[in-house]
Short mmCIF file of C-alpha atoms and ligand atoms in Angstrom, two decimals:
data_model
loop_
_atom_site.label_atom_id
_atom_site.label_comp_id
_atom_site.label_asym_id
_atom_site.label_seq_id
_atom_site.Cartn_x
_atom_site.Cartn_y
_atom_site.Cartn_z
CA MET A 15 44.96 117.59 91.81
CA GLU A 16 42.79 114.75 90.59
CA LYS A 17 41.39 112.45 93.23
CA ILE A 18 42.10 108.87 92.21
CA ILE A 19 41.27 105.56 93.92
CA LEU A 20 43.24 102.31 93.47
CA THR A 21 42.57 99.21 95.53
CA GLY A 22 42.39 95.53 94.93
CA ASP A 23 42.22 91.92 96.14
CA ARG A 24 44.11 88.74 95.58
CA PRO A 25 42.02 86.11 93.74
CA THR A 26 42.68 83.28 96.02
CA GLY A 27 38.96 82.69 96.99
CA ARG A 28 35.51 84.16 96.98
CA LEU A 29 35.16 87.37 98.92
CA HIS A 30 33.69 87.25 102.32
CA LEU A 31 32.12 89.54 104.98
CA GLY A 32 35.59 90.66 106.16
CA HIS A 33 36.33 92.01 102.75
CA TYR A 34 32.92 93.62 102.60
CA VAL A 35 33.09 95.73 105.78
CA GLY A 36 36.87 96.18 105.56
CA SER A 37 36.83 97.69 101.96
CA LEU A 38 34.15 96.72 99.48
CA ARG A 39 31.20 98.53 101.07
CA ARG A 40 33.32 101.70 101.26
CA ARG A 41 34.43 101.42 97.65
CA VAL A 42 30.82 101.35 96.46
CA GLU A 43 29.97 104.46 98.58
CA LEU A 44 33.13 106.25 97.28
CA GLN A 45 32.29 105.28 93.73
CA ASN A 46 28.82 106.64 94.02
CA SER A 47 29.85 109.78 96.00
CA GLY A 48 30.98 111.39 92.72
CA GLU A 49 33.93 112.86 94.60
CA PHE A 50 36.58 110.83 92.75
CA ASP A 51 37.95 111.55 89.14
CA LYS A 52 38.97 108.03 88.49
CA ILE A 53 38.48 104.74 90.35
CA PHE A 54 40.63 101.49 89.69
CA VAL A 55 39.86 98.07 91.20
CA MET A 56 42.39 95.49 90.51
CA ILE A 57 42.17 91.78 90.65
CA ALA A 58 45.87 91.04 91.93
CA ASP A 59 46.54 87.80 90.16
CA ALA A 60 50.15 88.42 89.84
CA GLN A 61 50.41 88.99 93.57
CA ALA A 62 48.34 85.92 94.27
CA LEU A 63 50.89 83.90 92.33
CA THR A 64 53.77 84.96 94.50
CA ASP A 65 52.78 82.20 96.95
CA ASN A 66 50.68 80.04 94.67
CA ALA A 67 53.21 79.48 91.93
CA ASP A 68 52.38 75.76 91.75
CA ASN A 69 48.61 76.38 91.67
CA PRO A 70 47.87 78.63 88.73
CA GLU A 71 44.47 76.92 88.24
CA LYS A 72 43.42 78.14 91.65
CA ILE A 73 44.09 81.83 90.68
CA ARG A 74 42.51 81.35 87.25
CA GLN A 75 39.21 80.02 88.78
CA ASN A 76 39.04 82.72 91.37
CA ILE A 77 39.41 85.70 88.97
CA ILE A 78 35.77 85.30 87.91
CA GLU A 79 34.64 84.60 91.46
CA VAL A 80 36.11 87.87 92.57
CA ALA A 81 34.77 89.74 89.54
CA LEU A 82 31.27 88.35 90.29
CA ASP A 83 31.70 89.43 93.92
CA TYR A 84 32.68 93.09 92.81
CA LEU A 85 29.80 93.42 90.42
CA SER A 86 27.34 91.96 92.80
CA VAL A 87 28.11 94.34 95.71
CA GLY A 88 27.58 97.23 93.32
CA ILE A 89 30.98 98.11 91.82
CA ASP A 90 29.73 99.65 88.54
CA PRO A 91 32.08 99.17 85.59
CA GLU A 92 30.70 102.49 84.08
CA LYS A 93 32.12 104.24 87.09
CA THR A 94 35.00 101.98 88.11
CA THR A 95 37.70 100.52 86.00
CA ILE A 96 37.99 96.83 87.01
CA PHE A 97 41.05 95.22 85.75
CA ILE A 98 43.47 92.22 86.01
CA GLN A 99 46.95 92.97 87.29
CA SER A 100 48.87 90.63 85.10
CA GLN A 101 47.27 92.24 81.99
CA VAL A 102 49.08 95.42 82.65
CA PRO A 103 52.73 94.51 82.30
CA GLU A 104 53.86 98.13 82.99
CA LEU A 105 53.24 97.28 86.56
CA CYS A 106 56.08 94.83 86.54
CA GLU A 107 58.40 97.21 84.78
CA LEU A 108 57.81 99.82 87.39
CA ALA A 109 58.23 97.33 90.30
CA PHE A 110 61.58 96.43 88.88
CA TYR A 111 62.86 99.91 89.20
CA TYR A 112 61.30 100.56 92.64
CA MET A 113 63.28 97.47 93.91
CA ASN A 114 66.41 99.65 93.48
CA LEU A 115 64.86 102.27 95.94
CA VAL A 116 64.11 99.82 98.82
CA THR A 117 66.51 97.81 101.06
CA VAL A 118 66.02 94.21 101.90
CA SER A 119 65.88 95.03 105.69
CA ARG A 120 63.11 97.52 104.93
CA VAL A 121 60.91 94.79 103.47
CA GLN A 122 61.88 92.43 106.32
CA ARG A 123 60.43 94.82 108.90
CA ASN A 124 56.95 94.80 107.19
CA PRO A 125 54.65 93.38 109.89
CA THR A 126 52.04 92.10 107.34
CA VAL A 127 54.67 90.18 105.40
CA LYS A 128 56.14 88.81 108.73
CA THR A 129 52.78 87.39 109.74
CA GLU A 130 52.22 85.96 106.36
CA ILE A 131 55.48 84.24 106.21
CA LYS A 132 54.70 82.67 109.64
CA MET A 133 51.22 81.76 108.51
CA ARG A 134 52.47 79.91 105.34
CA ASN A 135 55.44 78.18 107.18
CA PHE A 136 57.93 79.59 104.60
CA GLU A 137 60.85 79.84 107.11
CA GLN A 138 63.88 79.53 104.87
CA SER A 139 62.02 79.04 101.66
CA ILE A 140 60.43 82.44 101.04
CA PRO A 141 59.84 82.96 97.22
CA VAL A 142 61.75 86.20 96.16
CA GLY A 143 58.56 87.32 94.42
CA PHE A 144 56.58 86.90 97.51
CA PHE A 145 59.10 88.84 99.59
CA CYS A 146 58.99 91.64 97.06
CA TYR A 147 55.19 91.94 96.71
CA PRO A 148 55.03 95.11 98.87
CA VAL A 149 57.33 96.74 96.36
CA SER A 150 55.10 95.55 93.49
CA GLN A 151 52.09 96.80 95.43
CA ALA A 152 53.83 100.28 95.39
CA SER A 153 53.91 100.10 91.63
CA ASP A 154 50.11 99.01 91.50
CA ILE A 155 49.24 102.20 93.33
CA THR A 156 51.49 104.70 91.79
CA ALA A 157 51.14 103.59 88.15
CA PHE A 158 47.64 105.05 88.50
CA LYS A 159 48.77 108.08 90.53
CA ALA A 160 46.28 107.06 93.20
CA THR A 161 45.67 109.53 96.08
CA THR A 162 43.41 107.26 97.97
CA VAL A 163 43.65 103.47 98.87
CA PRO A 164 40.53 102.16 100.66
CA ALA A 165 41.78 99.02 102.46
CA GLY A 166 42.07 97.21 105.69
CA GLU A 167 44.49 97.85 108.46
CA ASP A 168 46.81 94.99 107.23
CA GLN A 169 47.52 97.08 104.17
CA ALA A 170 48.84 100.02 106.05
CA PRO A 171 52.46 98.97 105.93
CA MET A 172 52.15 98.63 102.11
CA ILE A 173 50.91 102.14 101.78
CA GLU A 174 53.63 103.46 104.14
CA LEU A 175 56.30 101.79 101.99
CA THR A 176 54.67 103.26 98.84
CA ARG A 177 54.91 106.68 100.24
CA GLU A 178 58.56 106.18 101.07
CA ILE A 179 59.27 104.91 97.51
CA VAL A 180 57.35 107.85 95.99
CA ASN A 181 59.46 110.33 98.17
CA ARG A 182 62.71 108.67 97.25
CA PHE A 183 61.88 108.55 93.54
CA ASN A 184 60.75 112.13 93.32
CA HIS A 185 63.89 113.22 95.39
CA ILE A 186 66.28 111.42 93.02
CA TYR A 187 64.51 111.80 89.66
CA GLY A 188 62.43 114.90 90.00
CA PRO A 189 58.62 115.24 90.96
CA THR A 190 56.86 112.41 89.06
CA LEU A 191 54.88 110.36 91.35
CA VAL A 192 51.97 110.99 93.73
CA GLU A 193 51.84 110.02 97.43
CA PRO A 194 48.90 107.87 98.41
CA GLU A 195 46.89 107.84 101.58
CA ILE A 196 45.20 104.81 103.01
CA LEU A 197 41.41 105.13 103.96
CA LEU A 198 40.77 102.71 106.68
CA PRO A 199 37.28 101.45 107.87
CA ASP A 200 35.74 103.79 110.38
CA ASN A 201 34.86 101.38 113.19
CA ALA A 202 36.88 98.74 115.03
CA ALA A 203 34.62 95.85 114.17
CA CYS A 204 34.91 96.63 110.42
CA MET A 205 38.69 97.14 110.80
CA ARG A 206 39.24 93.43 111.72
CA LEU A 207 36.17 91.30 111.50
CA PRO A 208 36.82 88.14 113.42
CA GLY A 209 35.92 84.74 111.91
CA THR A 210 32.83 82.93 113.04
CA ASP A 211 35.01 81.01 115.40
CA GLY A 212 36.04 84.26 117.14
CA LYS A 213 39.64 83.96 115.89
CA ALA A 214 41.25 87.22 114.98
CA LYS A 215 40.56 87.31 111.37
CA MET A 216 38.17 85.80 108.70
CA SER A 217 40.37 83.57 106.60
CA LYS A 218 39.61 80.84 104.14
CA SER A 219 42.36 78.49 105.54
CA LEU A 220 40.67 78.67 108.96
CA GLY A 221 37.34 77.79 107.52
CA ASN A 222 35.71 80.66 109.52
CA CYS A 223 34.30 82.79 106.73
CA ILE A 224 30.86 83.85 105.71
CA TYR A 225 31.02 84.41 101.95
CA LEU A 226 29.10 87.08 100.06
CA SER A 227 27.93 84.26 97.83
CA ASP A 228 26.87 81.92 100.67
CA SER A 229 23.08 80.96 100.54
CA ALA A 230 20.77 82.15 103.15
CA LYS A 231 20.75 78.52 104.53
CA GLU A 232 24.55 78.48 104.84
CA VAL A 233 24.59 81.95 106.50
CA LYS A 234 22.05 80.83 109.10
CA LYS A 235 24.01 77.71 109.94
CA LYS A 236 27.24 79.66 110.29
CA VAL A 237 25.57 82.37 112.52
CA ASN A 238 24.00 79.74 114.68
CA SER A 239 27.39 78.10 115.34
CA MET A 240 29.16 81.48 116.02
CA TYR A 241 31.53 81.84 119.00
CA THR A 242 29.75 83.77 121.73
CA ASP A 243 30.59 83.92 125.45
CA PRO A 244 31.50 80.61 126.69
CA GLU A 245 30.66 81.56 130.25
CA HIS A 246 27.14 82.55 129.29
CA LEU A 247 25.51 79.22 130.14
CA THR A 248 21.93 80.23 130.86
CA ILE A 249 19.87 83.11 129.59
CA ASP A 250 19.66 84.62 133.07
CA MET A 251 23.36 84.90 133.50
CA PRO A 252 25.14 88.23 132.64
CA GLY A 253 26.93 87.89 129.29
CA HIS A 254 30.18 89.43 128.11
CA LEU A 255 30.49 91.36 124.95
CA GLU A 256 34.18 91.19 124.48
CA GLY A 257 35.15 88.82 121.57
CA ASN A 258 31.43 87.88 121.31
CA CYS A 259 31.04 87.41 117.57
CA PRO A 260 27.29 88.18 117.04
CA PHE A 261 27.76 91.45 118.78
CA ILE A 262 30.96 92.36 116.90
CA TYR A 263 29.12 91.58 113.62
CA LEU A 264 26.23 93.66 114.72
CA ASP A 265 28.62 96.54 115.35
CA ALA A 266 29.88 96.08 111.73
CA PHE A 267 26.51 95.51 110.03
CA ALA A 268 23.54 96.75 111.99
CA THR A 269 22.30 100.31 112.52
CA ASP A 270 20.18 101.39 115.50
CA ASP A 271 17.36 101.66 113.11
CA ASP A 272 17.82 97.97 112.03
CA VAL A 273 17.74 96.95 115.66
CA LYS A 274 14.55 98.99 116.44
CA ARG A 275 12.89 97.70 113.35
CA LEU A 276 13.75 94.01 113.90
CA LEU A 277 13.36 94.01 117.70
CA PRO A 278 11.00 96.75 118.53
CA GLU A 279 11.38 96.23 122.28
CA TYR A 280 14.93 97.74 122.12
CA ASP A 281 15.86 101.34 121.41
CA GLY A 282 18.93 100.44 119.44
CA LEU A 283 22.09 98.36 119.77
CA GLU A 284 23.28 99.88 123.05
CA ALA A 285 19.96 98.83 124.71
CA LEU A 286 20.32 95.32 123.40
CA LYS A 287 23.93 95.15 124.73
CA ASN A 288 22.89 96.36 128.11
CA HIS A 289 20.24 93.75 128.36
CA TYR A 290 22.87 91.04 127.44
CA THR A 291 25.50 92.26 129.95
CA ARG A 292 22.71 92.59 132.70
CA GLY A 293 21.48 89.04 132.05
CA GLY A 294 18.23 87.79 130.64
CA LEU A 295 18.96 87.94 127.00
CA GLY A 296 19.71 84.65 125.20
CA ASP A 297 22.43 84.15 122.46
CA GLY A 298 19.68 82.70 120.27
CA THR A 299 17.81 85.98 120.09
CA VAL A 300 21.03 87.84 119.22
CA LYS A 301 21.90 85.40 116.49
CA LYS A 302 18.46 85.52 115.08
CA LEU A 303 18.74 89.36 114.84
CA LEU A 304 22.12 89.12 113.23
CA ASN A 305 20.92 86.57 110.74
CA ASN A 306 18.13 88.83 109.68
CA VAL A 307 20.43 91.81 109.33
CA LEU A 308 23.07 89.80 107.38
CA ASN A 309 20.39 88.42 105.02
CA GLU A 310 19.00 91.96 104.43
CA THR A 311 22.52 92.90 103.36
CA LEU A 312 23.29 89.76 101.38
CA GLU A 313 20.06 89.08 99.66
CA PRO A 314 20.36 91.90 96.93
CA ILE A 315 23.97 90.87 96.52
CA ARG A 316 23.15 87.23 95.88
CA GLU A 317 20.36 88.44 93.50
CA ARG A 318 22.75 90.51 91.43
CA ARG A 319 25.40 87.85 91.49
CA HIS A 320 22.81 85.35 90.09
CA GLN A 321 22.13 87.71 87.23
CA PHE A 322 25.70 88.31 86.35
CA GLU A 323 26.33 84.48 86.49
CA GLN A 324 24.03 84.07 83.55
CA ASP A 325 26.39 86.05 81.33
CA ILE A 326 30.02 84.98 82.06
CA PRO A 327 31.31 86.11 78.61
CA MET A 328 29.97 89.68 79.43
CA VAL A 329 31.97 89.62 82.71
CA TYR A 330 35.19 88.73 80.88
CA ASP A 331 34.35 91.67 78.44
CA ILE A 332 34.17 94.06 81.36
CA LEU A 333 37.55 92.77 82.64
CA LYS A 334 39.08 92.98 79.21
CA SER A 335 38.04 96.56 78.44
CA GLY A 336 38.92 97.53 82.06
CA SER A 337 42.44 96.02 81.63
CA GLU A 338 42.96 97.84 78.28
CA LYS A 339 41.92 101.11 79.90
CA ALA A 340 44.12 100.61 82.97
CA ARG A 341 47.02 99.79 80.62
CA GLU A 342 46.63 103.08 78.88
CA VAL A 343 46.90 104.96 82.11
CA ALA A 344 49.83 102.92 83.43
CA ALA A 345 51.60 103.30 80.11
CA GLN A 346 51.38 107.13 80.45
CA THR A 347 52.92 107.04 83.91
CA LEU A 348 55.68 104.77 82.69
CA ASP A 349 56.58 107.24 79.93
CA GLU A 350 57.07 109.92 82.59
CA VAL A 351 58.99 107.46 84.85
CA ARG A 352 61.31 106.50 82.03
CA ALA A 353 61.96 110.04 81.17
CA ALA A 354 62.66 110.99 84.76
CA MET A 355 64.99 108.08 85.06
CA LYS A 356 66.76 108.82 81.84
CA ILE A 357 65.94 105.63 80.10
CA ASN A 358 63.89 107.15 77.41
CA TYR A 359 66.78 107.03 74.84
CA PHE A 360 64.83 106.89 71.67
CA SER A 361 62.35 109.70 72.58
CA ASP A 362 64.89 112.25 73.77
CA GLU A 363 66.07 114.14 70.92
CA ASN A 364 68.50 116.13 73.05
CA LEU A 365 70.44 113.08 73.93
CA ILE A 366 71.04 112.25 70.37
CA ARG A 367 71.76 115.87 69.37
CA GLU A 368 74.32 116.41 72.18
CA GLN A 369 76.09 113.16 71.59
CA SER A 370 76.35 113.80 67.96
CA LEU A 371 78.14 117.09 68.66
CA LYS A 372 80.26 115.43 71.37
CA PHE A 373 81.60 112.63 68.98
CA LYS A 374 81.77 114.55 65.59
CA ARG A 375 85.24 115.62 64.66
N1 LIG B 419 47.59 93.10 99.09
C1 LIG B 419 46.20 93.17 98.84
C2 LIG B 419 45.53 92.01 99.42
O1 LIG B 419 46.09 91.19 99.98
C3 LIG B 419 45.87 93.21 97.31
C4 LIG B 419 46.52 94.27 96.58
C5 LIG B 419 47.51 94.19 95.52
C6 LIG B 419 46.30 95.70 96.69
N2 LIG B 419 47.73 95.47 95.21
C7 LIG B 419 47.11 96.43 95.80
C8 LIG B 419 45.50 96.34 97.61
C9 LIG B 419 47.15 97.76 95.79
C10 LIG B 419 45.48 97.75 97.55
C11 LIG B 419 46.40 98.48 96.55
O2 LIG B 419 44.30 91.80 99.32
#
């Protein structure tokens, strides 16, 4: 069986370090591993519109931001098909059929959707489209027969639902679709990178993000204001690592070699942590190290972004040809789906032949 990746992001803002360690970095590694037959990365504008119906300009402006972020982290359009969700209408068609295979109560149990409804204060005014987005996400994944979805933990309920839909579809209509698997980040710090304020998640609405496109100056300022250990009042005092942002970020971004290279007096990250918990290591030193590590990661990304920014028409060309290519693949799956569901009236010769016999006297 072919190994196929599909994943994507909502274009509601620039991408940040949470996206990077949660999924982007892995995507680039997988892309360059040569282990996958096809890779699709989708800018999920239709999904973004499910809770931004009144703000289409925001989505429109952020498509290019996300595309620039993709290209600047090293997603290579020669190897990865980058496309825009709304430009593949087959995805809507497929979602419409999947809605018959899922109950309302099943979607209501989705923990990610539950949290999002709370965060957006929807209460009784949940848009139907927003409520159904997990079903539409199942169509994004299965239209490409994806086997692997590299994504953060919050996407796990979507993949689970997708697997259920695939099983139900194949059971009713015959084997047609492929069951995907989620590929989660491999360490806890990457799984759920907290915001710079120490709150659970990096999120634009909380203003606690470091963006891939932030300047070195902005990153430094954000690192310096990071939440650490509020009880660590003097350098001599023992510090706590739990919930301590600079250390969590170091877990996500720094290798032992980075630590040894930038702070030769320490034999890796563990040694640094030990010194901190023992007492005698100041937050300033840790932040300085983190700032250096982040800038080593971000500088080449910024540099590439700057280059792509000089040729926006070319970026749109990439998105256009990616969308055309994605559409061909989805259309092929939809042909198979329609045949399995017996709604391929005009391409089924048997149907017409049998009914001719049935009705002729
Ligand atoms: N829900 C994802 C997000 O919030 C975006 C997305 C849409 C997606 N369709 C997808 C992710 C399919 C993985 C696979 O960012």
